[in-house]
XYZ file of C-alpha atoms in Angstrom:
734
model
C 26.716 6.015 40.029
C 30.110 6.783 37.039
C 28.076 5.264 33.254
C 24.580 5.357 32.007
C 23.831 3.383 29.354
C 20.332 3.876 27.608
C 18.703 2.281 25.137
C 15.263 1.470 23.432
C 13.890 -1.568 25.343
C 13.259 -2.394 29.146
C 14.243 -5.907 28.081
C 17.316 -5.059 26.363
C 17.565 -2.715 29.635
C 16.639 -5.750 32.067
C 19.499 -7.915 30.147
C 21.629 -5.749 29.945
C 22.283 -4.406 33.211
C 21.806 -7.869 34.030
C 25.850 -8.342 33.013
C 27.068 -4.968 34.311
C 28.374 -4.099 37.986
C 27.097 -1.659 40.298
C 28.777 1.423 38.590
C 26.658 1.626 35.141
C 23.000 1.952 35.755
C 21.480 1.381 32.347
C 18.044 3.187 31.190
C 15.441 2.303 28.106
C 14.053 5.805 25.841
C 10.664 3.045 24.708
C 11.520 3.818 21.443
C 12.490 7.541 19.523
C 11.119 10.206 22.379
C 11.391 12.969 19.377
C 9.051 13.082 15.872
C 8.127 15.044 13.409
C 4.287 16.511 15.346
C 1.692 14.419 15.317
C -1.045 17.157 13.861
C 0.860 19.408 11.542
C 3.163 19.011 9.080
C 6.762 19.402 10.972
C 8.612 20.531 8.770
C 9.963 24.119 6.991
C 11.316 24.541 3.731
C 13.781 28.158 3.638
C 16.642 28.977 1.699
C 16.396 25.792 -0.493
C 16.216 23.412 2.462
C 14.861 21.572 5.487
C 14.280 21.922 8.787
C 12.019 19.059 11.162
C 10.460 20.620 13.396
C 10.184 17.684 16.110
C 8.821 17.587 19.506
C 8.998 15.070 22.727
C 5.782 14.152 22.411
C 3.840 13.673 26.139
C 3.248 10.182 26.438
C 8.343 10.491 26.308
C 8.441 13.942 28.391
C 9.026 12.247 32.161
C 11.475 9.645 30.425
C 12.970 12.612 29.305
C 13.022 14.529 31.825
C 14.368 11.508 34.095
C 16.830 10.380 31.831
C 18.968 14.155 31.723
C 18.338 13.644 35.061
C 20.477 10.219 35.668
C 22.871 11.912 33.036
C 23.508 15.061 35.246
C 25.251 12.630 37.751
C 27.378 10.157 35.216
C 30.445 11.232 34.678
C 29.950 8.597 31.300
C 27.280 8.993 29.278
C 26.462 5.636 25.971
C 24.450 5.293 23.592
C 23.320 1.829 22.880
C 20.699 1.882 20.665
C 20.221 -0.236 17.766
C 22.748 -0.826 14.889
C 20.821 -0.209 11.862
C 20.130 3.158 10.991
C 17.016 2.630 13.208
C 18.555 2.551 16.494
C 21.748 5.470 15.221
C 18.380 7.982 14.526
C 17.281 7.613 18.362
C 20.786 7.710 19.828
C 20.595 11.632 17.087
C 17.631 12.378 19.043
C 17.903 11.465 22.419
C 21.403 13.286 22.597
C 19.424 16.228 21.125
C 16.925 15.635 23.841
C 18.837 15.904 26.877
C 20.565 19.207 25.706
C 23.837 16.636 24.704
C 26.123 17.182 21.487
C 25.388 14.051 19.486
C 28.447 13.443 17.917
C 30.399 13.572 21.792
C 28.601 11.180 23.093
C 30.112 7.554 22.901
C 28.752 5.525 21.120
C 28.597 1.326 20.937
C 26.565 -1.097 19.026
C 26.461 -4.947 19.059
C 25.024 -7.240 17.090
C 23.645 -10.041 19.834
C 22.607 -8.988 23.986
C 25.321 -11.139 25.409
C 28.287 -10.555 28.437
C 30.963 -10.937 26.158
C 29.557 -7.990 23.169
C 28.494 -5.604 25.976
C 31.632 -6.144 27.291
C 33.804 -5.639 24.491
C 31.703 -2.791 22.760
C 31.839 -1.059 25.349
C 36.409 -1.311 24.969
C 35.388 0.285 21.560
C 33.545 2.795 21.385
C 32.490 5.065 18.506
C 30.301 8.545 17.204
C 27.291 8.186 16.550
C 27.464 8.341 12.499
C 25.109 11.813 11.125
C 25.516 10.230 7.609
C 23.136 6.645 8.523
C 20.900 9.847 10.879
C 20.388 12.115 8.339
C 19.902 8.990 5.488
C 17.298 8.187 8.219
C 15.898 11.441 8.348
C 15.456 11.503 4.892
C 13.297 8.802 4.319
C 11.426 9.917 7.442
C 10.711 13.583 5.856
C 9.363 11.977 2.360
C 7.254 9.578 4.340
C 5.823 12.121 5.929
C 5.573 14.686 2.026
C 4.255 12.027 1.219
C 1.924 10.888 3.365
C 0.377 14.146 4.366
C 0.565 16.121 1.136
C -0.827 13.233 -1.084
C -3.062 11.678 1.845
C -6.115 14.359 2.380
C -6.048 14.355 -1.620
C -6.847 11.121 -2.152
C -8.961 12.064 1.325
C -10.925 14.543 -0.180
C -11.607 13.214 -3.905
C -11.829 10.025 -3.030
C -12.985 8.148 0.526
C -12.750 9.559 3.943
C -9.795 8.141 6.122
C -7.147 6.796 3.213
C -3.930 7.180 2.806
C -0.733 7.988 0.996
C 2.883 6.269 1.588
C 5.891 5.607 -0.929
C 6.720 2.709 0.193
C 3.008 1.999 1.255
C 1.514 2.722 -2.135
C 3.885 0.383 -4.665
C 3.582 -1.836 -2.878
C -0.526 -2.401 -2.931
C 0.078 -1.998 -6.714
C 2.178 -5.121 -7.141
C -0.948 -6.043 -4.994
C -3.558 -4.756 -7.219
C -1.460 -5.595 -10.105
C -1.521 -9.025 -10.020
C -5.290 -9.377 -9.091
C -5.851 -7.183 -12.228
C -4.241 -10.229 -13.818
C -5.911 -12.878 -12.005
C -9.229 -11.405 -13.782
C -8.087 -11.023 -17.286
C -7.272 -14.006 -17.120
C -8.475 -17.110 -19.185
C -7.714 -21.010 -19.056
C -6.107 -22.537 -21.998
C -6.665 -26.087 -22.502
C -3.906 -28.590 -22.898
C -3.713 -32.510 -22.392
C -1.283 -34.682 -21.630
C -1.246 -38.630 -22.382
C 0.145 -40.472 -19.460
C 0.875 -44.842 -19.025
C 2.427 -46.870 -16.926
C 4.256 -49.730 -17.018
C 4.687 -52.617 -15.402
C 5.730 -52.630 -12.223
C 3.950 -49.444 -11.368
C 6.089 -47.226 -12.927
C 4.485 -43.685 -13.909
C 5.696 -41.584 -16.992
C 4.644 -39.494 -20.047
C 4.767 -38.170 -22.821
C 7.724 -36.333 -23.324
C 8.274 -36.949 -27.375
C 5.763 -37.809 -30.286
C 7.259 -38.877 -33.694
C 10.339 -36.711 -33.068
C 9.292 -33.056 -32.135
C 9.061 -32.568 -28.577
C 6.203 -32.617 -26.255
C 6.395 -29.872 -23.661
C 3.045 -28.354 -21.479
C 1.001 -27.045 -24.018
C 1.938 -29.178 -27.137
C -1.693 -30.450 -27.887
C -4.660 -28.500 -27.358
C -7.410 -30.639 -27.701
C -9.205 -33.730 -27.702
C -9.203 -34.840 -30.906
C -5.445 -34.462 -31.229
C -4.611 -36.363 -27.683
C -7.452 -39.266 -29.395
C -5.419 -39.728 -32.088
C -2.117 -40.112 -29.867
C -3.728 -42.240 -27.118
C -5.183 -44.342 -30.040
C -2.307 -44.970 -32.244
C 0.713 -45.803 -28.682
C -1.825 -47.694 -27.106
C -2.012 -50.181 -30.808
C 2.443 -49.678 -29.954
C 5.134 -52.396 -28.438
C 7.621 -50.971 -25.830
C 10.625 -51.310 -25.189
C 13.378 -49.677 -22.562
C 15.170 -47.437 -24.573
C 17.403 -46.079 -21.590
C 18.280 -45.825 -18.129
C 20.308 -42.417 -16.478
C 21.551 -42.266 -12.854
C 22.911 -38.396 -11.675
C 24.202 -38.056 -9.075
C 23.095 -34.255 -7.107
C 24.475 -32.810 -4.590
C 21.937 -30.185 -2.773
C 23.281 -27.011 -2.307
C 22.965 -25.687 2.563
C 20.808 -23.544 2.577
C 22.608 -19.276 3.832
C 21.122 -18.265 7.619
C 18.057 -16.467 7.854
C 17.621 -12.740 6.938
C 15.165 -10.679 8.327
C 13.705 -11.565 4.502
C 13.485 -15.136 4.147
C 12.609 -15.420 8.789
C 9.470 -13.898 8.370
C 9.336 -16.050 4.829
C 9.800 -19.180 6.763
C 8.035 -18.692 9.591
C 5.003 -17.850 7.325
C 5.575 -21.288 5.904
C 6.272 -23.643 8.582
C 4.636 -21.664 10.836
C 1.586 -19.687 10.202
C 2.633 -16.518 12.122
C 2.102 -13.268 10.245
C 5.343 -11.024 9.287
C 3.871 -9.203 12.294
C 4.428 -11.979 14.716
C 7.235 -13.164 13.822
C 9.102 -10.178 14.386
C 7.751 -9.407 17.760
C 8.407 -12.486 19.795
C 12.441 -12.098 17.151
C 12.848 -8.774 18.807
C 11.862 -10.381 22.718
C 14.297 -13.348 21.911
C 17.190 -10.543 20.508
C 16.396 -8.601 23.189
C 16.625 -11.368 26.451
C 15.464 -14.122 27.460
C 15.101 -16.320 31.023
C 18.214 -19.318 29.589
C 20.047 -21.737 32.197
C 22.765 -19.240 32.238
C 20.134 -16.472 33.424
C 18.831 -13.953 31.253
C 20.322 -12.634 27.683
C 19.621 -12.187 24.032
C 19.854 -15.568 22.385
C 19.360 -14.867 18.986
C 21.966 -11.524 16.818
C 20.196 -8.644 15.569
C 16.814 -9.504 13.776
C 16.990 -7.127 11.412
C 19.885 -6.963 9.012
C 19.451 -7.844 5.132
C 23.488 -9.280 5.548
C 24.512 -12.823 5.069
C 27.898 -12.356 6.589
C 28.448 -14.898 9.915
C 31.163 -13.392 12.664
C 34.542 -16.611 12.997
C 33.984 -17.009 16.273
C 30.635 -18.129 15.712
C 31.595 -19.383 12.598
C 34.112 -22.071 14.469
C 32.004 -23.291 16.850
C 29.026 -23.898 14.617
C 32.077 -26.135 12.805
C 32.770 -27.875 16.790
C 29.274 -28.607 17.579
C 28.181 -30.044 14.307
C 31.567 -32.801 14.799
C 30.513 -33.232 17.788
C 26.504 -33.927 17.047
C 27.207 -35.186 13.562
C 30.963 -36.489 12.776
C 33.584 -35.381 10.056
C 32.063 -36.828 6.890
C 29.115 -34.086 7.647
C 31.470 -30.941 8.359
C 33.165 -29.168 4.766
C 35.889 -29.161 4.523
C 36.444 -25.083 4.286
C 33.368 -22.519 6.193
C 30.753 -22.093 3.968
C 30.672 -18.211 3.994
C 27.544 -16.625 2.103
C 26.934 -12.972 0.661
C 23.379 -11.122 -0.063
C 22.011 -10.113 -3.071
C 19.949 -7.894 -1.246
C 20.092 -4.435 -3.004
C 21.406 -1.985 -0.383
C 22.402 -4.765 1.945
C 24.224 -3.607 5.117
C 26.739 -6.124 4.772
C 28.590 -5.085 7.948
C 25.935 -6.363 9.715
C 25.473 -10.292 10.981
C 23.294 -12.855 9.829
C 20.460 -13.762 12.252
C 21.542 -16.735 14.406
C 22.046 -17.897 17.740
C 24.535 -16.794 20.440
C 24.789 -19.923 22.111
C 24.861 -23.272 20.362
C 25.029 -24.568 23.973
C 21.798 -23.599 23.907
C 19.970 -26.293 22.064
C 16.520 -26.128 21.636
C 16.109 -28.838 23.950
C 17.484 -26.686 26.378
C 15.208 -23.704 25.697
C 12.699 -25.502 25.187
C 12.483 -25.173 29.606
C 12.774 -22.361 29.553
C 10.926 -20.497 26.516
C 7.013 -20.205 25.664
C 6.290 -21.852 22.743
C 5.361 -19.307 20.265
C 8.941 -18.208 21.005
C 10.398 -21.627 20.771
C 9.431 -22.554 17.588
C 10.783 -19.139 15.803
C 14.347 -20.083 18.357
C 14.130 -24.428 16.860
C 14.134 -22.764 13.123
C 16.582 -20.136 13.205
C 19.131 -22.313 15.862
C 18.502 -25.590 12.612
C 18.905 -22.948 9.887
C 22.070 -21.489 10.559
C 23.629 -25.183 12.534
C 22.459 -26.298 9.140
C 23.962 -23.314 7.105
C 27.428 -24.429 8.480
C 26.573 -28.176 7.104
C 28.344 -30.820 4.638
C 26.005 -30.563 1.279
C 22.924 -32.875 1.199
C 23.494 -35.690 -2.176
C 20.261 -37.245 -3.611
C 20.605 -40.227 -6.652
C 17.986 -39.730 -9.359
C 17.212 -41.574 -11.815
C 15.108 -41.936 -15.136
C 14.130 -43.598 -17.601
C 12.890 -43.702 -21.001
C 10.143 -46.271 -22.090
C 10.146 -46.623 -26.661
C 7.719 -46.939 -28.730
C 7.780 -46.969 -33.229
C 6.209 -43.273 -32.679
C 6.382 -42.656 -28.956
C 9.166 -42.259 -25.968
C 7.713 -41.122 -22.416
C 9.401 -40.012 -19.276
C 9.873 -41.708 -15.928
C 11.931 -39.941 -12.706
C 12.796 -41.660 -9.515
C 15.613 -39.961 -7.003
C 16.656 -41.519 -3.402
C 17.903 -39.813 -1.170
C 22.156 -41.581 -0.514
C 23.670 -38.565 1.852
C 21.645 -36.359 4.829
C 23.801 -33.816 5.293
C 22.240 -30.603 6.762
C 18.594 -32.445 6.084
C 20.143 -34.514 9.647
C 19.161 -31.067 11.462
C 16.360 -29.659 8.907
C 14.137 -32.531 8.231
C 14.350 -34.316 4.683
C 10.217 -33.968 3.758
C 10.007 -35.389 0.115
C 10.040 -39.240 0.297
C 11.562 -40.772 -1.604
C 10.926 -42.099 -4.972
C 12.250 -45.328 -6.231
C 12.287 -46.809 -10.086
C 12.881 -50.541 -10.002
C 15.404 -52.216 -11.086
C 15.716 -52.755 -15.700
C 17.725 -53.382 -18.471
C 18.513 -51.307 -21.530
C 16.686 -53.150 -24.870
C 14.345 -54.985 -22.703
C 10.690 -55.256 -23.162
C 8.381 -53.102 -21.146
C 4.663 -54.277 -21.105
C 2.327 -51.430 -21.654
C 0.460 -51.445 -18.338
C -2.283 -48.280 -18.632
C -2.872 -44.902 -20.899
C -4.705 -42.160 -21.058
C -4.931 -38.794 -22.304
C -5.592 -35.867 -19.962
C -7.186 -33.124 -20.443
C -5.739 -29.968 -17.589
C -6.391 -25.908 -17.941
C -4.150 -23.891 -17.455
C -4.662 -21.626 -13.931
C -4.479 -17.789 -13.165
C -1.307 -16.360 -10.705
C -1.536 -17.567 -7.933
C -2.449 -14.082 -5.323
C 0.247 -13.103 -2.519
C 0.967 -14.184 0.443
C 3.063 -12.042 3.614
C 5.854 -14.450 2.545
C 5.701 -14.349 -0.978
C 4.948 -9.701 -1.470
C 8.263 -9.730 1.211
C 9.894 -11.871 -1.586
C 8.636 -9.493 -3.921
C 9.270 -6.428 -2.502
C 13.406 -8.175 -1.842
C 13.692 -8.363 -4.975
C 12.694 -5.472 -6.050
C 13.827 -3.385 -3.466
C 11.918 -1.187 -2.591
C 11.314 -1.218 1.060
C 14.319 -3.223 3.933
C 14.367 -4.964 7.042
C 12.392 -2.743 9.344
C 9.671 -1.717 6.778
C 8.697 -4.907 5.733
C 5.691 -6.253 9.003
C 4.681 -2.663 9.085
C 4.286 -2.514 5.231
C 1.976 -5.220 5.561
C 0.095 -3.917 8.124
C -0.479 0.642 7.320
C -2.283 -2.622 4.624
C -4.982 -4.288 6.154
C -5.408 -1.907 8.647
C -6.660 0.612 5.660
C -8.156 -2.010 4.252
C -7.260 -1.717 1.073
C -6.453 -5.909 1.523
C -7.872 -8.085 3.550
C -6.159 -11.589 4.804
C -8.338 -14.097 3.008
C -6.546 -17.592 3.984
C -3.355 -15.798 4.290
C -4.209 -14.776 0.518
C -3.894 -10.721 0.070
C -6.576 -9.864 -2.033
C -7.501 -6.126 -2.560
C -10.363 -4.577 -1.805
C -12.536 -2.406 -4.423
C -11.002 0.722 -3.021
C -7.452 -0.360 -3.658
C -7.966 -0.425 -7.677
C -9.306 2.918 -7.107
C -7.056 4.127 -5.019
C -4.291 2.227 -7.745
C -6.176 4.021 -10.794
C -6.346 7.642 -9.251
C -1.892 7.196 -8.310
C -0.964 5.269 -11.807
C -2.735 8.884 -13.874
C -2.059 11.572 -11.622
C 1.092 10.811 -10.005
C 2.698 7.686 -11.156
C 6.265 8.404 -10.190
C 4.845 6.994 -6.446
C 3.126 3.467 -7.363
C 6.923 2.813 -10.191
C 9.212 0.508 -7.970
C 12.166 1.610 -10.190
C 11.678 4.371 -9.524
C 10.672 3.761 -4.984
C 13.848 0.921 -5.200
C 15.886 4.044 -7.168
C 15.315 6.290 -4.046
C 16.168 3.877 -1.499
C 19.302 3.241 -3.363
C 19.430 7.305 -3.090
C 19.466 6.861 0.647
C 22.071 4.388 0.904
C 24.463 6.772 -0.756
C 23.627 9.355 2.188
C 24.107 6.649 4.284
C 27.410 6.337 2.648
C 28.621 10.089 2.331
C 27.641 9.722 -1.609
C 25.568 12.197 -1.548
C 23.599 15.250 0.212
C 19.812 15.002 2.094
C 19.030 18.504 1.148
C 19.371 17.514 -2.498
C 18.005 14.550 -2.264
C 14.638 15.677 -0.579
C 14.554 18.881 -2.650
C 14.621 16.771 -5.744
C 11.625 14.788 -4.835
C 9.156 18.316 -3.293
C 9.045 20.054 -6.188
C 7.760 18.004 -8.758
C 6.063 15.737 -6.775
C 3.683 20.007 -4.911
C 3.765 20.433 -8.423
C 1.846 17.351 -8.936
C -0.303 18.020 -5.770
C -0.829 21.687 -7.072
C -2.688 20.467 -10.635
C -4.108 17.014 -8.766
C -6.229 19.410 -6.858
C -7.685 20.374 -9.909
C -7.361 17.997 -12.625
C -8.596 15.046 -9.432
C -11.824 15.182 -10.590
C -14.360 13.681 -7.130
C -15.639 10.065 -6.830
C -17.419 10.620 -4.257
C -21.353 10.513 -4.255
C -22.768 13.849 -3.324
C -26.160 14.059 -5.366
C -29.921 15.143 -3.680
C -32.490 13.321 -3.597
C -35.369 15.237 -3.355
C -35.431 14.989 0.633
C -34.934 17.482 3.351
C -33.212 17.314 6.016
C -35.804 16.239 10.077
C -33.741 17.731 11.899
C -32.075 21.479 10.451
C -34.480 21.083 7.368
C -30.665 21.144 4.272
C -30.848 18.691 1.326
C -29.738 14.420 2.248
C -27.344 14.170 -0.429
C -26.980 10.373 0.020
C -23.331 9.848 -0.066
C -20.239 6.634 -0.386
C -18.515 5.657 3.087
C -16.193 2.520 3.399
C -18.822 0.567 4.363
C -21.262 1.739 1.531
C -24.212 3.969 0.698
C -25.883 6.765 2.694
C -28.511 9.052 3.362
C -26.459 11.991 5.173
C -27.727 15.670 5.794
C -25.816 18.326 3.461
C -24.914 20.472 6.479
C -22.859 18.057 7.677
C -20.533 18.730 10.057
C -22.929 20.726 11.784
C -25.554 18.422 11.661
C -24.896 14.726 11.936
C -28.424 13.752 10.537
C -27.138 10.527 9.281
C -30.410 6.991 8.000
C -29.963 4.531 5.700
C -30.515 3.888 1.955
C -32.862 1.794 1.237
C -33.180 -1.106 -0.532
C -34.616 -2.114 -4.207
C -38.128 -1.287 -4.421
C -38.377 1.591 -1.559
C -38.291 -1.010 1.382
C -36.226 0.425 4.277
C -32.906 -1.066 5.320
C -33.732 -2.303 8.938
C -31.961 -4.561 11.021
C -33.472 -8.207 10.358
C -35.478 -8.761 13.455
C -34.341 -12.222 15.383
C -35.933 -14.804 18.159
C -32.897 -14.222 19.932
C -32.849 -12.149 23.638
C -30.213 -9.908 25.058
C -29.290 -11.325 28.425
C -29.362 -6.625 29.762
C -32.650 -5.795 29.537
C -34.289 -8.172 28.196
C -34.942 -6.643 23.976
C -35.236 -7.980 20.815
C -31.349 -8.789 19.716
C -30.984 -8.012 15.828
C -28.806 -8.668 13.301
C -26.406 -5.986 12.152
C -23.369 -5.855 9.873
C -19.945 -4.385 10.960
C -16.344 -4.737 10.142
C -15.734 -7.525 11.698
C -19.432 -9.467 9.066
C -22.664 -9.989 10.993
C -23.314 -9.578 14.346
C -26.567 -9.922 16.562
C -25.979 -6.490 18.499
C -29.229 -5.276 21.119
C -32.479 -3.206 19.479
C -32.557 -0.923 22.375
C -28.693 0.162 22.031
C -27.049 3.173 22.446
C -29.353 2.250 26.212
C -28.381 -1.384 25.333
C -25.097 -2.068 23.957
C -25.226 -5.963 24.772
C -23.060 -7.489 21.399
C -22.834 -11.095 20.422
C -21.812 -12.952 17.486
C -23.983 -15.381 15.550
C -22.193 -18.272 15.619
C -23.572 -20.645 18.328
C -21.174 -21.184 21.340
C -19.989 -25.003 21.047
C -20.998 -26.910 24.114
C -18.386 -28.384 26.794
C -19.223 -32.138 29.211
C -17.733 -30.287 31.159
C -20.255 -28.158 34.198
C -19.307 -24.773 35.617
C -16.931 -24.877 37.830
C -18.607 -21.973 39.424
C -22.253 -22.580 39.480
C -22.297 -26.363 38.140
C -24.200 -24.454 34.578
C -23.606 -25.555 31.279
C -19.690 -24.679 29.324
C -19.446 -22.760 26.516
C -16.671 -22.130 24.115
C -17.456 -18.441 23.050
C -14.759 -15.993 20.478
C -13.720 -12.448 20.719
C -11.663 -9.692 19.954
C -8.849 -10.595 21.834
C -9.337 -14.264 21.069
C -11.221 -17.864 22.601
C -12.608 -17.521 26.169
C -14.902 -20.415 28.050
C -17.782 -19.478 29.985
C -21.128 -19.830 31.834
C -23.795 -20.540 30.348
C -25.917 -18.379 33.147
C -24.560 -15.051 32.635
C -25.144 -12.640 33.328
C -26.059 -14.484 37.008
C -23.847 -16.346 36.513
C -20.024 -13.950 36.051
C -17.206 -17.689 35.710
C -14.961 -16.556 32.174
C -11.595 -18.946 32.005
C -8.774 -17.577 28.997
C -8.707 -21.696 29.403
C -10.256 -24.844 28.972
C -11.747 -25.768 32.449
C -11.151 -29.961 32.989
C -13.321 -32.287 35.483
C -9.946 -32.651 37.924
C -10.245 -30.341 40.815
C -6.754 -28.407 42.467
C -5.137 -29.585 45.564
C -4.525 -27.016 47.022
C -7.989 -24.612 46.740
C -10.253 -27.234 44.930
C -11.217 -25.722 42.692
C -11.840 -26.805 38.594
C -8.084 -26.787 37.180
C -7.606 -26.684 33.114
C -5.058 -27.974 30.832
C -2.810 -25.810 29.504
C 1.133 -25.839 28.326
C 3.494 -24.158 30.494
C 6.576 -24.036 28.239
C 6.713 -26.296 26.685
C 4.657 -28.981 28.957
C 0.831 -29.961 28.962
C 0.434 -29.354 32.959
C -2.463 -28.278 34.916
C -3.015 -25.791 36.548
C -5.602 -24.279 38.542
C -7.909 -21.675 37.563
C -9.114 -19.722 41.410
C -4.815 -19.687 42.702
C -2.966 -21.131 39.821
C -1.246 -23.993 41.110
C 0.477 -26.375 39.207
C 1.348 -29.428 38.235
C 2.275 -32.444 35.613
C 0.345 -33.776 33.617
C 0.823 -37.956 34.373
C 0.264 -40.481 31.769
C -2.520 -42.672 33.156
């Protein structure tokens, strides 16, 4: 074997292998193969220099051994990890792990995984960029210092299991600050005066007795009724008619943050789901021309587009829509994101001939939706602007002026591919000076509303505008806040939990820089300067470390413990030690003071002295026959067997939905149920009948084996699929 190419993911490896001949072997490192140790600090500080103690974890030891053996047999070993700092660092660690000099191994980069891009990269290798590696090392060590030194302090003073992070805590403060605004908000009353002129023209009061009327100008009902009474008695005429053309500019192509925001708003995808699907589309999927990546690299804050891609877009636009949809010059966009890496490209399709219509035959439904979003956005970014006409009519009386507005789409431009959701609101043809008939005039009460809670998409937009984090950190940051139970997602809104307020209040008082968005953003800028060889990474770490550790030591002494540990005047029945009232993640409880040697706990008592016992129900456990009781967990209330821990059977409180179709195994009733893994269909005679299906069975029988078939979506089409033998056939329209 002559050449070895090392990438991160197996999917990426398979795609690249398809493009190359027998002289190449492609292997995946499966992510980071070297990192700081999981259960120790892993950083040594000697002579004011930080030495990270990297380790190859057990999960990657076998793959490291395999890469070493292949590298020995190869004439050339190429590092082909992702093109961002994270990828540069992974490449560096791969070289170190297999005993190679990172600055001697050829490094190849590409924005897309296509045959031409891989070939071009192999013809133009470079060296690993140590400035980018050091920027990534600095970020990793900063996060380890904050996490390893501050998290235990919070856990010891507030509650076990708490954590803090350089980006995580700054993001949490933004969510908490918004909730504080909502809690402190007091609605303010205001009134509007609205009119209806014939023929059904809605208008609002904009001027009264020569003074402009804006929102909250009219503050009381008394004032509103006086104005209403006066204006009702007056006659009106058309004061002016104005029509203006305005352009609706094309949107730029996607970068990471805008893709996550758009996928959230249009498709309902979480940032995490968006990035998982985008990763698949980048690394390689089935297409009409074999497996390949169908979008460019999806972790980017750049809006640059390669000249070849712009030219291809212009050709496609003329071919599919005509010359009038093509702007005179190609459109070029620049990113406003702080620290944007303009050498990269925006997210775009790698092949414009792989249209969403063709892609529907090859991509899974979720993949197709995201690909179509990316494809149409890129094509739209190179099309002509849309043109709209805005219409304004002013109706005037002796004391008041009312304004009516309308609009219509004159030229759809880029809306041809993006779609135009708004309906034209056309105003009738009137003449200036003519009389206007007032059909109705009303005074309407309003109240100001609190600022909305952040959604995942709007928080990402806020983080980006403040320069907090980078494309690769947005989705993981929100996932950490949810998993740590600092925030809950309710109706797509981010709601901070009570413990989030406690943590932020503590950090604001003792570690203000950790939750200061300006401090966090400046740290990102300094990391960018390290990547650009303008800042020394060791000095950056030292400047942060010294004052931070001083505050940690000070906090150990000054932060008062908020943990409950109040004696209740009783002894532990198991060891005789004192019992204490403590607080935990799920509320207050009673525990032995001799913990962890003695692990005795009990539920607290309700008001009135009644012990908090689980609520017994009439339901019976189908596994052992014991009564079922209502219990509460992190996902809410559920039914559990009272014989726990001997029997660990649980069941949802919600009554399962009955299906009309019968069980194909025993003829019993089929029920629709929910579990951690999603919806499924099972027999009501369980455990006697163990029939389970991910898809809803139908009365249609399989022509191959005679078993029940389920209706499902396969590669964008509705099909019948046999639950037993997986035979598929198209659904024939009746």
